[in-house]
Tab-separated table of C-alpha atoms in Angstrom:
chain	number	residue	atom	x	y	z
A	1	MET	CA	-3.924	-3.910	29.713
A	2	GLN	CA	-3.666	-6.729	27.181
A	3	THR	CA	-4.346	-10.187	28.507
A	4	ASN	CA	-3.423	-11.919	25.277
A	5	PRO	CA	0.140	-11.095	24.175
A	6	ARG	CA	1.551	-12.283	20.908
A	7	SER	CA	0.915	-15.968	20.517
A	8	PRO	CA	3.988	-18.227	20.552
A	9	VAL	CA	3.545	-19.500	17.024
A	10	GLY	CA	1.267	-18.412	14.213
A	11	SER	CA	-0.050	-21.565	12.545
A	12	ARG	CA	0.412	-21.950	8.825
A	13	SER	CA	-3.350	-21.850	8.307
A	14	LYS	CA	-3.639	-18.530	10.154
A	15	ILE	CA	-0.747	-17.053	8.184
A	16	LEU	CA	-2.245	-18.266	4.894
A	17	SER	CA	-5.664	-16.890	5.853
A	18	TRP	CA	-4.034	-13.578	6.725
A	19	ALA	CA	-2.072	-13.436	3.443
A	20	LEU	CA	-5.159	-14.171	1.340
A	21	TRP	CA	-6.411	-10.688	2.243
A	22	ASP	CA	-3.330	-9.326	0.460
A	23	TRP	CA	-4.137	-11.600	-2.495
A	24	GLY	CA	-7.678	-10.229	-2.697
A	25	SER	CA	-6.768	-6.594	-2.037
A	26	ALA	CA	-4.763	-6.501	-5.265
A	27	SER	CA	-8.118	-6.114	-7.009
A	28	PHE	CA	-8.291	-2.580	-5.593
A	29	ASN	CA	-4.635	-1.592	-5.940
A	30	ALA	CA	-3.703	-3.191	-9.247
A	31	VAL	CA	-7.016	-3.068	-11.104
A	32	ILE	CA	-8.902	-0.038	-9.770
A	33	ILE	CA	-6.040	2.320	-8.845
A	34	THR	CA	-3.188	1.489	-11.222
A	35	PHE	CA	-3.791	-0.410	-14.435
A	36	VAL	CA	-7.474	-0.388	-15.432
A	37	PHE	CA	-10.162	1.768	-13.831
A	38	ALA	CA	-8.295	4.984	-12.984
A	39	PRO	CA	-6.969	5.232	-16.573
A	40	TYR	CA	-10.557	4.670	-17.764
A	41	LEU	CA	-11.689	7.611	-15.627
A	42	THR	CA	-9.057	10.003	-16.947
A	43	LYS	CA	-9.240	8.933	-20.608
A	44	SER	CA	-12.849	7.920	-21.253
A	45	VAL	CA	-15.015	9.485	-18.535
A	46	ALA	CA	-13.395	12.913	-18.199
A	47	ALA	CA	-13.924	15.576	-20.857
A	48	THR	CA	-10.165	15.669	-21.468
A	49	GLU	CA	-7.327	13.532	-20.189
A	50	GLU	CA	-5.652	16.583	-18.638
A	51	ALA	CA	-8.800	17.570	-16.746
A	52	GLY	CA	-9.352	14.011	-15.593
A	53	SER	CA	-5.772	13.611	-14.384
A	54	SER	CA	-5.907	16.898	-12.491
A	55	ALA	CA	-9.215	15.994	-10.845
A	56	LEU	CA	-7.880	12.553	-9.916
A	57	GLY	CA	-4.847	14.179	-8.343
A	58	TRP	CA	-6.937	16.536	-6.224
A	59	SER	CA	-9.309	13.796	-5.071
A	60	THR	CA	-6.369	11.556	-4.195
A	61	ALA	CA	-4.768	14.393	-2.228
A	62	ALA	CA	-8.004	14.929	-0.299
A	63	ALA	CA	-8.163	11.224	0.518
A	64	GLY	CA	-4.555	11.351	1.684
A	65	LEU	CA	-5.319	14.270	3.985
A	66	ILE	CA	-8.211	12.399	5.605
A	67	ILE	CA	-6.023	9.347	6.102
A	68	ALA	CA	-3.245	11.436	7.633
A	69	LEU	CA	-5.666	12.978	10.114
A	70	VAL	CA	-7.700	9.926	11.088
A	71	ALA	CA	-5.613	6.766	10.613
A	72	PRO	CA	-3.509	7.027	13.803
A	73	ALA	CA	-6.512	7.538	16.086
A	74	ALA	CA	-8.364	4.776	14.271
A	75	GLY	CA	-5.449	2.458	14.964
A	76	THR	CA	-5.377	3.431	18.624
A	77	ARG	CA	-9.135	2.793	18.854
A	78	ALA	CA	-8.608	-0.714	17.453
A	79	ASP	CA	-5.802	-1.315	19.969
A	80	SER	CA	-7.814	-0.143	22.944
A	81	GLY	CA	-10.600	-2.608	22.265
A	82	GLY	CA	-8.435	-5.374	20.834
A	83	ARG	CA	-10.657	-5.261	17.740
A	84	HIS	CA	-8.288	-5.351	14.791
A	85	LYS	CA	-10.295	-8.128	13.137
A	86	LEU	CA	-13.620	-6.329	13.596
A	87	TRP	CA	-12.356	-3.090	12.100
A	88	LEU	CA	-10.595	-4.947	9.310
A	89	GLY	CA	-13.955	-6.443	8.358
A	90	VAL	CA	-15.834	-3.132	8.564
A	91	HIS	CA	-13.311	-1.166	6.532
A	92	THR	CA	-12.802	-3.933	3.974
A	93	GLY	CA	-16.566	-4.128	3.496
A	94	ILE	CA	-16.768	-0.392	2.764
A	95	VAL	CA	-13.964	-0.662	0.200
A	96	ILE	CA	-15.801	-3.508	-1.540
A	97	LEU	CA	-19.007	-1.445	-1.646
A	98	THR	CA	-17.178	1.472	-3.282
A	99	MET	CA	-15.804	-0.922	-5.896
A	100	PHE	CA	-19.307	-2.203	-6.651
A	101	GLY	CA	-20.425	1.426	-6.911
A	102	LEU	CA	-17.982	2.017	-9.757
A	103	PHE	CA	-20.213	-0.170	-11.931
A	104	PHE	CA	-22.499	2.861	-12.303
A	105	VAL	CA	-19.755	5.131	-13.685
A	106	ARG	CA	-20.481	5.483	-17.401
A	107	ASP	CA	-18.096	6.993	-19.970
A	108	SER	CA	-19.507	10.523	-19.713
A	109	PRO	CA	-18.112	13.609	-17.922
A	110	ASP	CA	-21.314	13.668	-15.869
A	111	TYR	CA	-20.056	10.593	-14.017
A	112	LEU	CA	-16.478	11.737	-13.382
A	113	TRP	CA	-17.007	13.033	-9.856
A	114	LEU	CA	-18.979	9.934	-8.856
A	115	GLY	CA	-16.027	7.813	-9.927
A	116	LEU	CA	-13.506	10.072	-8.197
A	117	LEU	CA	-15.557	10.144	-4.990
A	118	LEU	CA	-15.855	6.350	-4.889
A	119	ILE	CA	-12.147	5.831	-5.549
A	120	ALA	CA	-11.228	8.411	-2.902
A	121	MET	CA	-13.530	6.748	-0.358
A	122	GLY	CA	-12.123	3.362	-1.246
A	123	SER	CA	-8.570	4.656	-0.790
A	124	VAL	CA	-9.371	6.097	2.640
A	125	PHE	CA	-10.988	2.959	4.000
A	126	PHE	CA	-8.406	0.717	2.349
A	127	GLU	CA	-5.706	2.487	4.361
A	128	PHE	CA	-7.796	2.092	7.533
A	129	ALA	CA	-8.179	-1.611	6.761
A	130	GLU	CA	-4.428	-2.006	6.274
A	131	VAL	CA	-3.787	-0.504	9.725
A	132	SER	CA	-5.793	-3.321	11.330
A	133	TYR	CA	-4.448	-5.897	8.875
A	134	ASN	CA	-0.857	-5.076	9.791
A	135	GLY	CA	-1.846	-5.088	13.458
A	136	ILE	CA	-2.999	-8.701	13.069
A	137	MET	CA	0.391	-9.643	11.583
A	138	VAL	CA	2.093	-8.674	14.836
A	139	ARG	CA	-0.009	-11.316	16.618
A	140	ILE	CA	0.655	-14.228	14.265
A	141	THR	CA	4.438	-13.864	13.918
A	142	GLN	CA	7.598	-14.370	15.920
A	143	PRO	CA	10.727	-12.175	15.739
A	144	ASP	CA	12.459	-14.961	13.791
A	145	ASN	CA	9.805	-15.248	11.064
A	146	VAL	CA	8.167	-11.830	10.789
A	147	GLY	CA	10.238	-10.954	7.712
A	148	LYS	CA	9.246	-14.158	5.956
A	149	VAL	CA	5.567	-13.690	6.810
A	150	SER	CA	5.569	-10.038	5.711
A	151	GLY	CA	7.290	-10.974	2.449
A	152	PHE	CA	4.827	-13.809	1.926
A	153	GLY	CA	1.931	-11.377	2.344
A	154	TRP	CA	3.372	-8.907	-0.149
A	155	GLY	CA	4.128	-11.759	-2.544
A	156	MET	CA	0.559	-13.018	-2.292
A	157	GLY	CA	-0.665	-9.527	-3.077
A	158	TYR	CA	1.387	-9.326	-6.236
A	159	ALA	CA	0.403	-12.861	-7.229
A	160	GLY	CA	-3.261	-12.042	-6.723
A	161	GLY	CA	-2.921	-8.958	-8.889
A	162	LEU	CA	-1.206	-11.014	-11.579
A	163	VAL	CA	-3.892	-13.702	-11.661
A	164	LEU	CA	-6.761	-11.224	-11.653
A	165	LEU	CA	-5.230	-9.032	-14.372
A	166	VAL	CA	-4.755	-12.075	-16.604
A	167	ILE	CA	-8.343	-13.215	-16.008
A	168	LEU	CA	-9.736	-9.769	-16.751
A	169	LEU	CA	-7.527	-9.319	-19.815
A	170	VAL	CA	-8.649	-12.624	-21.330
A	171	LEU	CA	-12.322	-12.550	-20.351
A	172	VAL	CA	-13.289	-8.864	-20.315
A	173	ILE	CA	-10.751	-6.375	-21.684
A	174	GLN	CA	-9.358	-7.999	-24.832
A	175	PRO	CA	-12.431	-9.664	-26.445
A	176	GLU	CA	-14.673	-7.579	-28.675
A	177	VAL	CA	-17.542	-8.636	-26.428
A	178	GLY	CA	-16.356	-9.732	-23.006
A	179	LEU	CA	-17.882	-11.625	-20.116
A	180	PHE	CA	-21.495	-10.649	-19.295
A	181	GLY	CA	-21.738	-8.873	-22.644
A	182	ALA	CA	-19.094	-6.315	-21.681
A	183	GLY	CA	-18.328	-4.060	-24.625
A	184	ASP	CA	-17.240	-0.487	-25.224
A	185	GLU	CA	-20.688	1.125	-25.178
A	186	GLY	CA	-21.285	3.101	-22.010
A	187	GLY	CA	-17.924	1.983	-20.625
A	188	MET	CA	-19.496	-1.375	-19.774
A	189	ARG	CA	-16.196	-3.239	-20.193
A	190	PHE	CA	-14.573	-1.293	-17.360
A	191	ARG	CA	-17.700	-1.249	-15.212
A	192	VAL	CA	-17.826	-5.051	-15.317
A	193	VAL	CA	-14.142	-5.103	-14.376
A	194	ALA	CA	-14.922	-3.048	-11.250
A	195	ALA	CA	-17.760	-5.350	-10.191
A	196	LEU	CA	-15.727	-8.521	-10.731
A	197	SER	CA	-12.834	-6.997	-8.783
A	198	ALA	CA	-15.182	-6.319	-5.863
A	199	VAL	CA	-16.329	-9.948	-5.854
A	200	TRP	CA	-12.700	-11.091	-5.954
A	201	PHE	CA	-11.802	-8.962	-2.911
A	202	ALA	CA	-14.873	-10.129	-0.976
A	203	ILE	CA	-14.079	-13.802	-1.492
A	204	PHE	CA	-10.445	-13.624	-0.427
A	205	ALA	CA	-11.027	-11.255	2.499
A	206	LEU	CA	-13.231	-13.795	4.283
A	207	PRO	CA	-10.541	-16.263	5.505
A	208	VAL	CA	-8.685	-13.771	7.728
A	209	LEU	CA	-11.974	-12.565	9.216
A	210	LEU	CA	-12.829	-16.146	10.167
A	211	ALA	CA	-9.426	-17.456	11.241
A	212	ALA	CA	-7.363	-14.541	12.583
A	213	PRO	CA	-6.831	-14.417	16.371
A	214	SER	CA	-8.678	-11.758	18.341
A	215	ALA	CA	-7.004	-9.883	21.175
A	216	LYS	CA	-8.840	-9.818	24.495
A	217	VAL	CA	-8.787	-6.767	26.688
A	218	ALA	CA	-9.243	-6.971	30.420
A	219	ASN	CA	-10.612	-3.423	30.758
A	220	PRO	CA	-12.088	-2.348	27.441
A	221	SER	CA	-12.669	1.372	27.062
A	222	SER	CA	-16.194	2.676	27.396
A	223	GLY	CA	-17.982	5.962	26.980
A	224	HIS	CA	-19.139	8.070	24.071
A	225	PRO	CA	-17.335	6.978	20.850
A	226	ILE	CA	-16.589	10.554	19.715
A	227	LYS	CA	-15.186	11.549	23.100
A	228	ALA	CA	-13.143	8.356	23.171
A	229	PHE	CA	-11.849	9.078	19.664
A	230	ILE	CA	-10.805	12.601	20.688
A	231	ALA	CA	-9.128	11.215	23.793
A	232	ASP	CA	-7.263	8.700	21.624
A	233	TYR	CA	-6.041	11.526	19.412
A	234	GLY	CA	-4.814	13.409	22.457
A	235	ALA	CA	-2.938	10.300	23.528
A	236	LEU	CA	-1.489	10.083	20.039
A	237	VAL	CA	-0.167	13.642	20.188
A	238	ARG	CA	1.464	12.829	23.527
A	239	ARG	CA	2.943	9.714	21.904
A	240	LEU	CA	4.504	11.779	19.131
A	241	VAL	CA	5.971	14.173	21.681
A	242	ARG	CA	7.365	11.216	23.616
A	243	MET	CA	8.853	9.774	20.417
A	244	TRP	CA	10.511	13.118	19.702
A	245	LYS	CA	12.041	13.114	23.171
A	246	GLU	CA	12.791	9.439	23.785
A	247	GLU	CA	12.312	7.310	20.638
A	248	HIS	CA	14.387	9.081	18.038
A	249	GLN	CA	15.106	5.948	16.014
A	250	THR	CA	11.431	5.038	15.677
A	251	LEU	CA	10.611	8.559	14.561
A	252	ARG	CA	13.513	8.538	12.100
A	253	PHE	CA	12.246	5.270	10.669
A	254	PHE	CA	8.773	6.729	10.146
A	255	ILE	CA	10.243	9.719	8.304
A	256	ALA	CA	12.662	7.691	6.163
A	257	SER	CA	10.095	5.054	5.239
A	258	ALA	CA	7.541	7.727	4.346
A	259	VAL	CA	9.961	9.199	1.795
A	260	PHE	CA	11.156	6.019	0.127
A	261	ARG	CA	7.679	4.414	0.181
A	262	ASP	CA	6.345	7.451	-1.679
A	263	GLY	CA	9.040	6.929	-4.282
A	264	LEU	CA	8.098	3.264	-4.573
A	265	ALA	CA	4.425	4.176	-5.004
A	266	ALA	CA	5.374	6.642	-7.743
A	267	ILE	CA	7.150	3.885	-9.672
A	268	PHE	CA	3.916	1.962	-10.045
A	269	ALA	CA	1.751	5.074	-10.406
A	270	PHE	CA	3.669	6.363	-13.422
A	271	ALA	CA	4.857	3.108	-15.017
A	272	GLY	CA	1.760	2.937	-17.206
A	273	VAL	CA	1.992	6.633	-18.059
A	274	LEU	CA	5.583	6.243	-19.220
A	275	ALA	CA	4.822	3.020	-21.078
A	276	ALA	CA	2.052	4.699	-23.075
A	277	GLY	CA	3.538	8.162	-23.544
A	278	SER	CA	7.259	7.502	-24.032
A	279	TYR	CA	7.322	3.949	-25.366
A	280	GLY	CA	4.026	3.647	-27.282
A	281	PHE	CA	2.489	0.738	-25.381
A	282	SER	CA	-1.144	-0.133	-26.200
A	283	PRO	CA	-3.702	-0.599	-23.376
A	284	ALA	CA	-3.376	-4.379	-23.626
A	285	GLU	CA	0.422	-4.122	-23.523
A	286	ILE	CA	0.185	-1.955	-20.388
A	287	ILE	CA	-1.830	-4.687	-18.675
A	288	VAL	CA	0.751	-7.266	-19.745
A	289	LEU	CA	3.365	-4.949	-18.217
A	290	GLY	CA	1.290	-4.909	-15.035
A	291	VAL	CA	1.181	-8.696	-14.961
A	292	ALA	CA	4.946	-8.943	-15.433
A	293	ALA	CA	5.570	-6.269	-12.801
A	294	ASN	CA	3.441	-8.161	-10.284
A	295	VAL	CA	5.313	-11.392	-11.002
A	296	ALA	CA	8.669	-9.686	-10.487
A	297	ALA	CA	7.619	-7.803	-7.345
A	298	GLY	CA	5.951	-10.829	-5.765
A	299	THR	CA	8.932	-13.059	-6.466
A	300	GLY	CA	11.283	-10.469	-5.031
A	301	ALA	CA	9.198	-10.043	-1.890
A	302	MET	CA	9.093	-13.765	-1.171
A	303	ILE	CA	12.813	-14.271	-1.800
A	304	ALA	CA	13.713	-11.247	0.304
A	305	GLY	CA	11.793	-12.641	3.286
A	306	TYR	CA	14.554	-15.238	3.689
A	307	PHE	CA	17.251	-12.561	3.816
A	308	ASP	CA	15.115	-10.307	6.016
A	309	ASP	CA	15.029	-12.926	8.787
A	310	ARG	CA	18.765	-13.608	8.524
A	311	LEU	CA	20.328	-10.243	7.733
A	312	GLY	CA	17.631	-7.923	9.054
A	313	PRO	CA	15.115	-5.725	7.225
A	314	LYS	CA	17.418	-2.713	7.042
A	315	SER	CA	19.915	-4.604	4.871
A	316	VAL	CA	17.154	-5.629	2.486
A	317	ILE	CA	15.779	-2.078	2.300
A	318	ILE	CA	19.170	-0.492	1.580
A	319	THR	CA	20.155	-3.111	-1.006
A	320	GLY	CA	16.798	-2.827	-2.762
A	321	LEU	CA	16.931	0.966	-2.929
A	322	ILE	CA	20.469	0.951	-4.351
A	323	ILE	CA	19.479	-1.508	-7.089
A	324	ILE	CA	16.388	0.577	-7.916
A	325	LEU	CA	18.494	3.734	-8.231
A	326	ILE	CA	20.922	2.028	-10.602
A	327	GLY	CA	18.208	0.177	-12.520
A	328	GLY	CA	16.120	3.290	-13.146
A	329	LEU	CA	18.853	5.389	-14.744
A	330	PRO	CA	18.687	3.833	-18.270
A	331	ILE	CA	15.085	5.047	-18.650
A	332	LEU	CA	16.430	8.610	-18.686
A	333	PHE	CA	18.645	7.962	-21.704
A	334	SER	CA	16.780	5.433	-23.857
A	335	ASP	CA	13.448	5.477	-25.689
A	336	THR	CA	13.763	1.802	-26.642
A	337	ALA	CA	10.911	-0.393	-25.437
A	338	ALA	CA	13.235	-3.299	-24.642
A	339	VAL	CA	15.278	-1.101	-22.287
A	340	PHE	CA	12.112	0.020	-20.525
A	341	TRP	CA	10.948	-3.574	-20.120
A	342	VAL	CA	14.231	-4.628	-18.496
A	343	CYS	CA	14.324	-1.610	-16.192
A	344	ALA	CA	10.670	-2.001	-15.222
A	345	LEU	CA	11.193	-5.640	-14.240
A	346	VAL	CA	14.357	-4.872	-12.260
A	347	LEU	CA	12.622	-2.073	-10.386
A	348	SER	CA	9.535	-4.190	-9.737
A	349	PHE	CA	11.662	-7.055	-8.439
A	350	CYS	CA	13.164	-4.717	-5.827
A	351	VAL	CA	10.012	-2.769	-4.935
A	352	GLY	CA	8.411	-5.826	-3.328
A	353	PRO	CA	11.336	-6.566	-0.972
A	354	VAL	CA	11.671	-2.920	0.138
A	355	GLN	CA	7.945	-2.674	0.863
A	356	ALA	CA	7.820	-5.989	2.719
A	357	SER	CA	10.944	-5.305	4.777
A	358	SER	CA	9.703	-1.836	5.674
A	359	ARG	CA	6.593	-3.422	7.193
A	360	SER	CA	8.770	-6.106	8.804
A	361	PHE	CA	11.044	-3.439	10.298
A	362	LEU	CA	8.112	-1.787	12.050
A	363	ALA	CA	6.587	-5.089	13.157
A	364	ARG	CA	9.876	-6.080	14.806
A	365	ILE	CA	10.010	-2.941	16.926
A	366	THR	CA	6.296	-2.789	17.772
A	367	PRO	CA	4.816	-4.357	20.933
A	368	PRO	CA	1.432	-6.039	20.222
A	369	GLU	CA	-0.455	-3.531	22.368
A	370	ARG	CA	0.796	-0.687	20.135
A	371	ALA	CA	0.276	-2.425	16.805
A	372	GLY	CA	-2.666	-0.332	15.598
A	373	GLU	CA	-1.144	2.892	16.904
A	374	ASN	CA	2.224	2.345	15.205
A	375	PHE	CA	0.761	1.105	11.937
A	376	GLY	CA	-1.643	4.039	12.011
A	377	LEU	CA	1.393	6.313	12.259
A	378	TYR	CA	2.969	4.271	9.475
A	379	ALA	CA	-0.026	5.039	7.245
A	380	THR	CA	-0.059	8.681	8.299
A	381	THR	CA	3.618	9.379	7.676
A	382	GLY	CA	3.352	7.666	4.310
A	383	ARG	CA	0.440	9.877	3.307
A	384	ALA	CA	2.017	13.011	4.768
A	385	VAL	CA	4.510	13.169	1.888
A	386	SER	CA	2.362	11.471	-0.760
A	387	PHE	CA	2.687	14.575	-2.930
A	388	LEU	CA	6.481	14.291	-3.115
A	389	GLY	CA	6.902	11.631	-5.812
A	390	PRO	CA	4.243	13.029	-8.190
A	391	ALA	CA	5.511	16.590	-7.659
A	392	MET	CA	9.127	15.669	-8.405
A	393	PHE	CA	7.989	13.689	-11.447
A	394	ALA	CA	6.157	16.743	-12.815
A	395	VAL	CA	8.899	19.233	-11.905
A	396	SER	CA	11.574	17.140	-13.628
A	397	ILE	CA	9.511	16.981	-16.820
A	398	SER	CA	8.993	20.762	-16.712
A	399	ILE	CA	12.715	21.435	-16.261
A	400	PHE	CA	14.069	19.022	-18.893
A	401	GLY	CA	11.136	19.040	-21.328
A	402	PHE	CA	10.602	15.323	-21.970
A	403	GLN	CA	8.451	12.760	-20.183
A	404	ARG	CA	11.158	10.225	-19.329
A	405	ALA	CA	12.910	12.932	-17.298
A	406	GLY	CA	10.188	12.423	-14.689
A	407	THR	CA	12.060	9.273	-13.704
A	408	LEU	CA	14.858	11.481	-12.367
A	409	GLY	CA	12.455	13.090	-9.895
A	410	ILE	CA	11.314	9.700	-8.594
A	411	LEU	CA	14.900	8.480	-8.263
A	412	LEU	CA	15.786	11.621	-6.323
A	413	VAL	CA	13.000	10.907	-3.816
A	414	LEU	CA	14.267	7.340	-3.405
A	415	PHE	CA	17.840	8.592	-2.954
A	416	ILE	CA	16.716	10.917	-0.155
A	417	GLY	CA	14.880	7.997	1.471
A	418	LEU	CA	18.045	5.903	1.248
A	419	LEU	CA	20.106	8.608	2.953
A	420	LEU	CA	17.507	8.881	5.717
A	421	ILE	CA	17.274	5.133	6.445
A	422	ILE	CA	21.041	4.478	6.589
A	423	PRO	CA	21.622	6.013	10.070
A	424	VAL	CA	18.506	4.419	11.632
A	425	ARG	CA	19.405	1.756	14.207
A	426	PRO	CA	16.794	-1.042	14.039
A	427	ASP	CA	17.393	-2.261	17.594
A	428	ALA	CA	17.220	1.142	19.292
A	429	PRO	CA	13.428	1.551	19.220
A	430	ARG	CA	12.888	-1.801	20.912
A	431	ARG	CA	15.343	-0.912	23.658
A	432	SER	CA	13.577	2.419	24.115
A	433	MET	CA	10.177	0.788	24.495
A	434	GLN	CA	11.498	-1.826	26.892
A	435	ALA	CA	13.087	0.891	28.995
A	436	GLN	CA	9.759	2.706	29.190
A	437	ASP	CA	7.893	-0.482	30.122
A	438	GLY	CA	10.488	-1.209	32.769
A	439	GLY	CA	10.212	2.331	34.068
């Protein structure tokens, strides 16, 4: 039984400390996964780009499977001991170590699987860290400001990615000889990028670990950790059965958000691919695109927080998805770089609000004592369909025969997510939980 329910007001310093983790974590998402290191693996480390891309896909799928199986029980374990901050620190530390490890990945096929293994491990523990990170948000917000706080966190993440990408572009990637003597030989330029990104994450992860509130538990669980973990998983299965019987709206939200969040992830995953393949962007131009996309997404997330608290997260999600669907269509019909730039910025501006309001939606219907459990399910359902966006992207290209057609597959996934979220009633899950607590 929790003895420390959600605090009345999360101080500005606690909220800022919490959001700085998002700022720092952009070093993994924006630099390692999206715009810099993963492309280095597939283009420079792998024997061929096709082989590297295929191997990256399989390793990412394996990481997603592990997350789907373990994240919910890991969240429940954090709840049962009130240790969101502890587990956030442990998992963040492992992610940072994997990023440092990427420094040893040279531009030779012999190092491909080392790089893939480290990125896969980083992805797994990053998701575990986010479960605890989101659980902390529930304890520093009120129902009337959770949308603003969630949007602020997402905005800080995009801003952090922007600042770091600019720094790396100017100091490491663009110069003939970058910081610390980083050049092209042995892939040193990208290896230095990985190490600097790890330092960046470590610095900005510290504030939340020092300032975030810790939940106290009157009767903490004891016993063998493995047995306790198995017991938590059994409880999780019973929770899913109970949701199927009694919490239909919560379950519907998990399903709908999993679909449209996969579509949102695909937008960023394939933006660089489209920019290079269909519009002829250079590597430096792709990073500039990444900077602009982070500016647009961060701005959108922060602005949307205002509307989230006044109109509700569902309104923000639906509006954002509709704009994305309309804004993505011109990519199908135009090979002009200017058209792609406009569409990319419109889509990025709306991705941030939909992501932030999706997290806000769940936070609003989640009691503090179920924060880790629900956000673990949030991570799991998102990973459960993580193949959907990439698969539809590839299938669309195969059917229509040109790369830009892949956009149609992503838009179709987002359209399905929109149809699924429309009938979800955001107040029903809270009523269901209250009824159970009262019963």
